Coordinates of C-alpha atoms and ligand atoms in Angstrom, one line a residue:
X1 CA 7.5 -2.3 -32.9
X2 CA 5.6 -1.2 -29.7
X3 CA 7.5 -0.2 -26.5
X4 CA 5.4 -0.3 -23.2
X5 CA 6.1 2.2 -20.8
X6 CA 5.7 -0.2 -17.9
X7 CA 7.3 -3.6 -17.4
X8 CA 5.7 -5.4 -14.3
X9 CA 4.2 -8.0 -15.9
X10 CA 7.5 -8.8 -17.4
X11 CA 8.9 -8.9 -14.0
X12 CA 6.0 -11.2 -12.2
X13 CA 6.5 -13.4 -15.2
X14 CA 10.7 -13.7 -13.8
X15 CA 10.1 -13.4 -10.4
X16 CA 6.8 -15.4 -10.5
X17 CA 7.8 -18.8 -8.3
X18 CA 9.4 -16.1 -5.4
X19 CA 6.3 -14.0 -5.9
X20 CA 4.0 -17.1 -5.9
X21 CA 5.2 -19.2 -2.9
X22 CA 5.1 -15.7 -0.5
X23 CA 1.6 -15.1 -1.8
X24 CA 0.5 -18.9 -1.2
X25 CA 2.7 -18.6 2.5
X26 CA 0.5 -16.1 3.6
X27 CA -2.8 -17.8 2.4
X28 CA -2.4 -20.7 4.2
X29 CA -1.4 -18.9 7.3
X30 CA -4.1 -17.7 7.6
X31 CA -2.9 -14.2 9.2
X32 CA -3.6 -11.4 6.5
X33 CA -3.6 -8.2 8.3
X34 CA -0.5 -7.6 10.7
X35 CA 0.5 -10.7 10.5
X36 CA 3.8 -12.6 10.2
X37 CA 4.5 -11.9 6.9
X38 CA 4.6 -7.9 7.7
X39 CA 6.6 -8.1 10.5
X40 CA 9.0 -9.7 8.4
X41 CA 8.9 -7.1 5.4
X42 CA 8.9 -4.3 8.3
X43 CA 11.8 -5.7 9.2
X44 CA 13.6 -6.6 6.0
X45 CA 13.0 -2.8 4.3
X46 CA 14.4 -1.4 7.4
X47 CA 17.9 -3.5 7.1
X48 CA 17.9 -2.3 3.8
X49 CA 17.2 0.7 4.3
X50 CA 19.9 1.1 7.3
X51 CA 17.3 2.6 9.3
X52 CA 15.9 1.4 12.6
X53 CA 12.9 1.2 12.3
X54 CA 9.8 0.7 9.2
X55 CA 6.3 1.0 9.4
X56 CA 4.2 -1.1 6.6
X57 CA 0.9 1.9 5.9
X58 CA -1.4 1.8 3.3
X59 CA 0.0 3.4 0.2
X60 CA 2.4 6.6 -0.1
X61 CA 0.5 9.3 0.6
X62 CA -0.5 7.4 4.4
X63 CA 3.2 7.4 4.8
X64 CA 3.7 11.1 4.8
X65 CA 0.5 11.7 6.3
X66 CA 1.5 10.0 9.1
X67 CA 4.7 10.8 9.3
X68 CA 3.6 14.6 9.3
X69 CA 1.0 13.8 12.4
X70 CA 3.7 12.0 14.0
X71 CA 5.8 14.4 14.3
X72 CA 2.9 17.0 15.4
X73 CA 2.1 19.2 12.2
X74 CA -1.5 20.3 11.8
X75 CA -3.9 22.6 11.3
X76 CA -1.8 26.3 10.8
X77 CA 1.4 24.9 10.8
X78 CA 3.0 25.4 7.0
X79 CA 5.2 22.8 5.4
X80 CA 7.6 23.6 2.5
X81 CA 7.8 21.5 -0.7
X82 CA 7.4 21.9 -4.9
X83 CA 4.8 22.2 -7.3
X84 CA 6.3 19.7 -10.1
X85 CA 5.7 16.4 -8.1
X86 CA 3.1 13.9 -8.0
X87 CA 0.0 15.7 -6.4
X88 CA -0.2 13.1 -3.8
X89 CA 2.9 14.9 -1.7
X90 CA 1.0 18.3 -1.2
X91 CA -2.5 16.2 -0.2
X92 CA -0.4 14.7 2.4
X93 CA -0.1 18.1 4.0
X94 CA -3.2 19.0 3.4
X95 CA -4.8 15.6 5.4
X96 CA -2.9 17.2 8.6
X97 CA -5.0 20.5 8.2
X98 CA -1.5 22.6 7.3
X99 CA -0.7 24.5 4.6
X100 CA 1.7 23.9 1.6
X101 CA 4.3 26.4 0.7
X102 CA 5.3 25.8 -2.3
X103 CA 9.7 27.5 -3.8
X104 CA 11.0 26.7 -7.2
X105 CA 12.8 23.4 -8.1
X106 CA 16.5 23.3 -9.0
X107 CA 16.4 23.8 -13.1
X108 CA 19.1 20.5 -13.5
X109 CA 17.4 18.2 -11.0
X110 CA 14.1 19.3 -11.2
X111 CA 14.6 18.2 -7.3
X112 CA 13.5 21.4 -4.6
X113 CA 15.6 24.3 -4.8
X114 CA 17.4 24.9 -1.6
X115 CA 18.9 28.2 -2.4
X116 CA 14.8 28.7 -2.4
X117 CA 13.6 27.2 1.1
X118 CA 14.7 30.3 3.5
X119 CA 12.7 32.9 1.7
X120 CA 10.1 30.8 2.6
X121 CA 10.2 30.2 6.1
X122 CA 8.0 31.6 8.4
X123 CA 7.1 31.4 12.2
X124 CA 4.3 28.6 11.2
X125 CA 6.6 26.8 9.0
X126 CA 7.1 22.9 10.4
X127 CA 8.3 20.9 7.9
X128 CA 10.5 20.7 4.4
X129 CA 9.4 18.2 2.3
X130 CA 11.5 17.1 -0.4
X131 CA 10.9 14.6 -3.2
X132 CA 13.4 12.8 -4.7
X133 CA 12.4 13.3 -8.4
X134 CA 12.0 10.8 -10.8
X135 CA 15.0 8.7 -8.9
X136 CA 17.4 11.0 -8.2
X137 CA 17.7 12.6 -4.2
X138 CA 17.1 16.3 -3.6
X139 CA 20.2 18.0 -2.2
X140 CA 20.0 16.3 1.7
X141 CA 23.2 17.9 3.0
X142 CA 22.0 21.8 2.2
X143 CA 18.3 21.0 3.3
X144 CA 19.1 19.4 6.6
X145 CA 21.5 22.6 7.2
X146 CA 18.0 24.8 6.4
X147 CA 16.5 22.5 9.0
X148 CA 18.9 22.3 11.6
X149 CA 19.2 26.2 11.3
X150 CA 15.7 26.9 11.5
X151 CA 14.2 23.7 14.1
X152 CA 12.1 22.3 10.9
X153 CA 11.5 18.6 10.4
X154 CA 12.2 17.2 7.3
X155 CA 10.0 14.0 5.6
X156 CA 11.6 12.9 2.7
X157 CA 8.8 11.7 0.1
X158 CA 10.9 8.8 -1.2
X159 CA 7.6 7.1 -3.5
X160 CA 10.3 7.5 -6.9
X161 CA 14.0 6.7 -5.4
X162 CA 13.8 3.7 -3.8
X163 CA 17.3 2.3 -3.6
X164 CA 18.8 5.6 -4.9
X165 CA 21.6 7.5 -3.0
X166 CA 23.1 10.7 -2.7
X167 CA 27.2 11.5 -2.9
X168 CA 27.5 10.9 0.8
X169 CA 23.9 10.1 2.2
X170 CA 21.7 7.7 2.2
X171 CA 18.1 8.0 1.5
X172 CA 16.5 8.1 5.7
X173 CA 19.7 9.1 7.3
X174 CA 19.6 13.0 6.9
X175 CA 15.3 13.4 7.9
X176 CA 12.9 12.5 10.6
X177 CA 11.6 10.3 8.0
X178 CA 11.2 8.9 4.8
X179 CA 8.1 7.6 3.1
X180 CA 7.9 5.7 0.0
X181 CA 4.5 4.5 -1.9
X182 CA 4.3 0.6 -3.6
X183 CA 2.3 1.2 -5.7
X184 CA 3.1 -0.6 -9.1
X185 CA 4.0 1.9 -11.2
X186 CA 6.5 2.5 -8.4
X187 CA 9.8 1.1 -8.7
X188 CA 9.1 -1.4 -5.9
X189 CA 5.3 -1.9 -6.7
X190 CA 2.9 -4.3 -5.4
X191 CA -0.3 -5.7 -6.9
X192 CA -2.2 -3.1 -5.4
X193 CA -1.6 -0.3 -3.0
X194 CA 1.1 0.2 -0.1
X195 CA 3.8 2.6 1.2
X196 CA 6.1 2.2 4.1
X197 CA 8.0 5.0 6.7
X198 CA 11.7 4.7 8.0
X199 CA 12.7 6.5 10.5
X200 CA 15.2 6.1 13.6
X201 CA 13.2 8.2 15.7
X202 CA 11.3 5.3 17.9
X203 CA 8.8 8.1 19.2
X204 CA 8.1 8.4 15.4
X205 CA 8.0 4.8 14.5
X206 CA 5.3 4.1 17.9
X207 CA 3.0 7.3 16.9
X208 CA 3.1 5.6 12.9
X209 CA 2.8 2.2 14.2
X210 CA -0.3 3.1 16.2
X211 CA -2.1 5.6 13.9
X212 CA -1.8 2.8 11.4
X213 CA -4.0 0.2 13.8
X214 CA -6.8 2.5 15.1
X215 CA -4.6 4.2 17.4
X216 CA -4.2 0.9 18.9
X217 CA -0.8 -0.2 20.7
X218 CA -2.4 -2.8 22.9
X219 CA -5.4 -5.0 22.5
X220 CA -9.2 -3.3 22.9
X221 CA -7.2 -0.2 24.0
X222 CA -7.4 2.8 21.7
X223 CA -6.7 6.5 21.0
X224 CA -6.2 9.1 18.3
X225 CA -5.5 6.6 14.6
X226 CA -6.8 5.6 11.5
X227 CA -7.0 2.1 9.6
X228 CA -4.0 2.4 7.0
X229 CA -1.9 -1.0 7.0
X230 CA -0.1 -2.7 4.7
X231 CA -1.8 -6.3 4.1
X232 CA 0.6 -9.5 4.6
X233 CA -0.4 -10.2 1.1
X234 CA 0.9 -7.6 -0.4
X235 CA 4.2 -7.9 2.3
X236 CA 4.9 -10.8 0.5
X237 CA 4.9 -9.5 -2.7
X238 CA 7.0 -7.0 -1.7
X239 CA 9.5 -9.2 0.2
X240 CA 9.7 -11.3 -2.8
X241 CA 10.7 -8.1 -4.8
X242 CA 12.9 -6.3 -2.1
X243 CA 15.3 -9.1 -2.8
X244 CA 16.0 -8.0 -6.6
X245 CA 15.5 -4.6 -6.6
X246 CA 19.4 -3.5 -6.0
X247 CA 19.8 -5.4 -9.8
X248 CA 16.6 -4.0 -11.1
X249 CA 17.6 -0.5 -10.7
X250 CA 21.2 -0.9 -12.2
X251 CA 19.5 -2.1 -14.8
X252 CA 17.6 0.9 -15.2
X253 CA 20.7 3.1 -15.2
X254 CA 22.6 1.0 -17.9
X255 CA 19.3 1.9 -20.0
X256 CA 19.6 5.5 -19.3
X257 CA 23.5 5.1 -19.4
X258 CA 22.6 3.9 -23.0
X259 CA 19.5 6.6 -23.9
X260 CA 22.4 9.4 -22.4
X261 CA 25.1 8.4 -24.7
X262 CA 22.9 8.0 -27.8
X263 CA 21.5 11.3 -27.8
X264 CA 24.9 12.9 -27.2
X265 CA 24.9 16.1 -29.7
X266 CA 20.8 16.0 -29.7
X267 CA 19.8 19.8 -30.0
X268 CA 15.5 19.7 -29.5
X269 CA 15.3 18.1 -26.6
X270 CA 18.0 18.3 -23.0
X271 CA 18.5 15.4 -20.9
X272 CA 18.7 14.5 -17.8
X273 CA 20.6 15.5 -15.7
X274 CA 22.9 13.0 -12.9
X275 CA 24.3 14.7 -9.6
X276 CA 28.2 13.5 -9.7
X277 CA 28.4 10.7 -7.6
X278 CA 24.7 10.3 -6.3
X279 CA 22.8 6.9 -7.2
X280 CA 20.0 8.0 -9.9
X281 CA 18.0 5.0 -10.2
X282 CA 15.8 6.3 -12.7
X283 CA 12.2 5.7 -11.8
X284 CA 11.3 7.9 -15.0
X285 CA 14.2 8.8 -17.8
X286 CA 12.7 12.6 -17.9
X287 CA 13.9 14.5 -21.6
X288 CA 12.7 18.0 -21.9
X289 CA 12.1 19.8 -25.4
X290 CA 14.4 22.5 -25.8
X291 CA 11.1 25.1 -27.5
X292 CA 7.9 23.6 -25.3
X293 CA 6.1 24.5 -28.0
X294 CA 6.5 20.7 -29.5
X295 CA 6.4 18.9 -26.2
X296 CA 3.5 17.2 -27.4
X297 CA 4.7 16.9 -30.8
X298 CA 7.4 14.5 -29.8
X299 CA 5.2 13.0 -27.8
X300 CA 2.6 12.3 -30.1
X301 CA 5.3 11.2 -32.7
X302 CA 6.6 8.5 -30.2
X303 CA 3.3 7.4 -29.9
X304 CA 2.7 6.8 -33.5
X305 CA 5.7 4.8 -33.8
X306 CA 4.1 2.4 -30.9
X307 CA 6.4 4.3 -28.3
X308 CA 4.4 4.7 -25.0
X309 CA 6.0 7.7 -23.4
X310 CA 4.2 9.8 -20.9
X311 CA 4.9 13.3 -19.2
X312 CA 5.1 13.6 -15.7
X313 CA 3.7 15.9 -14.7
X314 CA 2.0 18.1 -17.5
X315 CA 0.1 19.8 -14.8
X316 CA 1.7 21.2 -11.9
X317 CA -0.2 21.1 -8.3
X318 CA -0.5 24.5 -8.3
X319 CA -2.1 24.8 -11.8
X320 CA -4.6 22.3 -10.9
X321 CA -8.6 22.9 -10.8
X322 CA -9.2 25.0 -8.1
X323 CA -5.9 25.9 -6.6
X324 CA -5.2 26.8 -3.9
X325 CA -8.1 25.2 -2.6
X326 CA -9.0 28.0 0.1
X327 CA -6.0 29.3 2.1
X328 CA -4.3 25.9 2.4
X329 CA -1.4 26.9 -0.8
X330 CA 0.9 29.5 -1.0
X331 CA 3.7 30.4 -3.5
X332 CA 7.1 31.9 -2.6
X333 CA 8.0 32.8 -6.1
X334 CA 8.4 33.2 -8.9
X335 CA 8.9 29.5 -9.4
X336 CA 10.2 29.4 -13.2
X337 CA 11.9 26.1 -12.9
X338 CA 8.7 24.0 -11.8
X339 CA 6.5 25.8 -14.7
X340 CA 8.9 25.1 -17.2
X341 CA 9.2 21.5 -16.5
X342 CA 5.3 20.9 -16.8
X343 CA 5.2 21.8 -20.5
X344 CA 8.4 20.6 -21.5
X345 CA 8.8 17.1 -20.1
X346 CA 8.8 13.9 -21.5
X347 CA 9.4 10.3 -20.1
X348 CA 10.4 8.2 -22.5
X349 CA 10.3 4.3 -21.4
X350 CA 12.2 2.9 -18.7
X351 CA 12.1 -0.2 -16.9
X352 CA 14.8 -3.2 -16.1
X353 CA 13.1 -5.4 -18.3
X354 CA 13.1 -3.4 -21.4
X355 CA 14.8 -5.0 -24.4
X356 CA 18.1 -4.1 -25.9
X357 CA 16.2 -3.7 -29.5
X358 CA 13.0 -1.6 -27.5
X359 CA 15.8 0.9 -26.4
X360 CA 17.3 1.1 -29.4
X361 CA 14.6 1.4 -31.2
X362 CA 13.2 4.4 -29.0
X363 CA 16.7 5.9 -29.6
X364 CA 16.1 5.5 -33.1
X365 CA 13.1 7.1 -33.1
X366 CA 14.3 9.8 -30.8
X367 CA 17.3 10.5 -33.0
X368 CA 15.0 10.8 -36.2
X369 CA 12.5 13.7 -34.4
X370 CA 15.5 15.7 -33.3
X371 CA 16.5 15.4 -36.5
X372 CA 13.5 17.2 -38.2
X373 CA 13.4 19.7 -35.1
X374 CA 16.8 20.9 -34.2
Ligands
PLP401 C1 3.3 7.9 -6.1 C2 3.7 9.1 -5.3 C3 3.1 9.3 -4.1 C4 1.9 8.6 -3.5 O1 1.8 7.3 -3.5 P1 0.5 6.5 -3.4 O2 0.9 5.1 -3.0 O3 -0.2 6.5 -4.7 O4 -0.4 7.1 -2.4 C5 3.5 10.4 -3.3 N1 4.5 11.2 -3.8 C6 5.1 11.0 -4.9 C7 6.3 11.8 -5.4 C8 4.7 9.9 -5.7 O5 5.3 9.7 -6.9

């Protein structure tokens, strides 16, 4: 048997007549580039989100880009956020000419380690930046109580939990912002690249919406911006998708519901783990190997059983070529937690559209491995 690790062809094939007739809508329009059809996304993801306000931008890492400039970070200004997360959130700092301070993350969540941020703070610092890992939100309550304490902004980098909740927040309701990435992979992906911002600050959502256009609020009439928008093309797509994502991601947590309660009593590899009461919508079902000296062992055995399973992210930012890239990095460590997770981690498949028998069969195959390596 072979198990993908991605499902969105799956999903165009179910959602294909929805995805289809937006996608035809907008050709025949003729209006491609803020057109209708993204004022109507904008304006759908912010109801969903329960914000006021969302800006369509060109992928992810636009979103906290902008986000950042918006709210006036830049060149010496420091911004606080971890090292075991998509590259893509610490090159969004970097764009605005600041620096990134990287604490630990939390050893259950793998999410930033509040307990961590205050050791960090410093006169220059402007901004926390918490991801919500793999699907599951960083503690919002203690980080907005750092923040509030301190006068920081806080951008929540929301490209993995769209759809995910904490005990008692939603994601957008406790930062200045929130940014999430469409890319496919993502688990609200276009064909192509996108991102949005939600905010309820409307000095926020004007500075995005302008920087998006050229720095352009009204005809011919121009100031500081960039060109990153979100093509009506790919609005649709996204529209069409918005629509079925609240049953997509329950989906994904009856899957790990089912991975969870299969490897009950496994002893070579820890699992992951679900804040009581949050919303984990599992964009990645993350295992770790107890002795990360077979990380790739089980990795390379799921593969030769046809298993695609991945690690995110074997390399942390700050053990990337080069780091830290001149003066713009800095470590408040030591930051254990982050280093452990690069060696140890393994995604195993995860996506609504998996079959019953390609979960069980990864189970099976799981099971058999911890088997020969407790
Ligand atoms: C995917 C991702 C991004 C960047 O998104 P792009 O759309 O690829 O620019 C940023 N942060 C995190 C945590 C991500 O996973």
């Amino acid at each position: 048997m072979k198990v993908p690790f991605y499902g969105h062809v799956r999903q165009y094939t179910n959602l294909k007549s929805e995805i289809d007739a937006n996608i035809k809508t907008v050709i025949e329009s003729g209006e491609y580039v803020m057109g209708p059809m993204l004022k109507k996304f904008e304006a759908e993801f912010a109801q969903f989100s329960q914000t006021k306000f969302a800006i369509g931008v060109a992928n992810g890492t636009d979103a906290i880009w902008l986000a950042l400039l918006a709210l006036g970070v830049g060149p010496g200004d420091e911004c606080i956020t971890h090292t075991n997360t998509f590259f893509a959130t610490a090159e969004a700092i970097w764009f605005t000419g600041a620096t990134a301070v990287f604490v630990d993350c939390d050893p259950k969540t793998r999410c930033i380690d509040p307990s961590k941020i205050e050791a960090a703070i410093t006169p220059k610092t402007k901004a926390i930046i918490p991801v919500h890992l793999y699907g599951q939100c960083a503690d919002m309550r203690a980080i907005r109580k750092i923040a509030d304490k301190h006068k920081l902004f806080v951008i929540e980098d929301n490209a993995q939990a769209i759809d995910a909740a904490g005990p008692d927040f939603r994601i957008g309701e406790l930062s200045d912002a929130a940014t999430t990435s469409f890319i496919i992979q993502k688990n609200l992906g276009t064909f192509g690249d996108g991102g949005i911002v939600i905010t309820n600050n409307p000095e926020i959502d004007r500075l995005v919406r302008k920087m998006r256009n050229h720095g352009s609020e009204k005809r011919s009439q121009h100031s500081f911006g960039f060109n990153s928008r979100l093509d009506d093309i790919h609005a649709g797509i996204l529209s069409a998708k918005l629509k079925h994502i609240h049953v997509g991601n329950d989906q994904r947590r009856k899957w790990a519901a089912r991975y969870t309660a299969a490897f009950k009593g496994v002893k070579s590899f820890t699992l992951p783990y679900e804040v009581p009461g949050g919303r984990h919508i599992f964009h990645l079902y993350v295992v770790e190997t107890v002795n990360p000296a077979k990380r790739d062992a089980l990795m390379k055995f799921l593969i030769d059983n046809g298993i695609d399973a991945k690690s995110h992210y074997p390399i942390a930012i700050h053990q990337q070529e080069g780091y830290p890239w001149g003066k713009q990095a800095r470590i408040v460590g030591p930051i254990p937690n982050s280093e452990r997770n690069a060696v140890s981690c393994v995604s195993l498949p995860m996506f609504p559209e998996l079959t019953e028998a390609e979960v069980d069969y990864t189970i099976q195959k799981c099971l058999e491995w911890d088997k020969a390596n407790a």
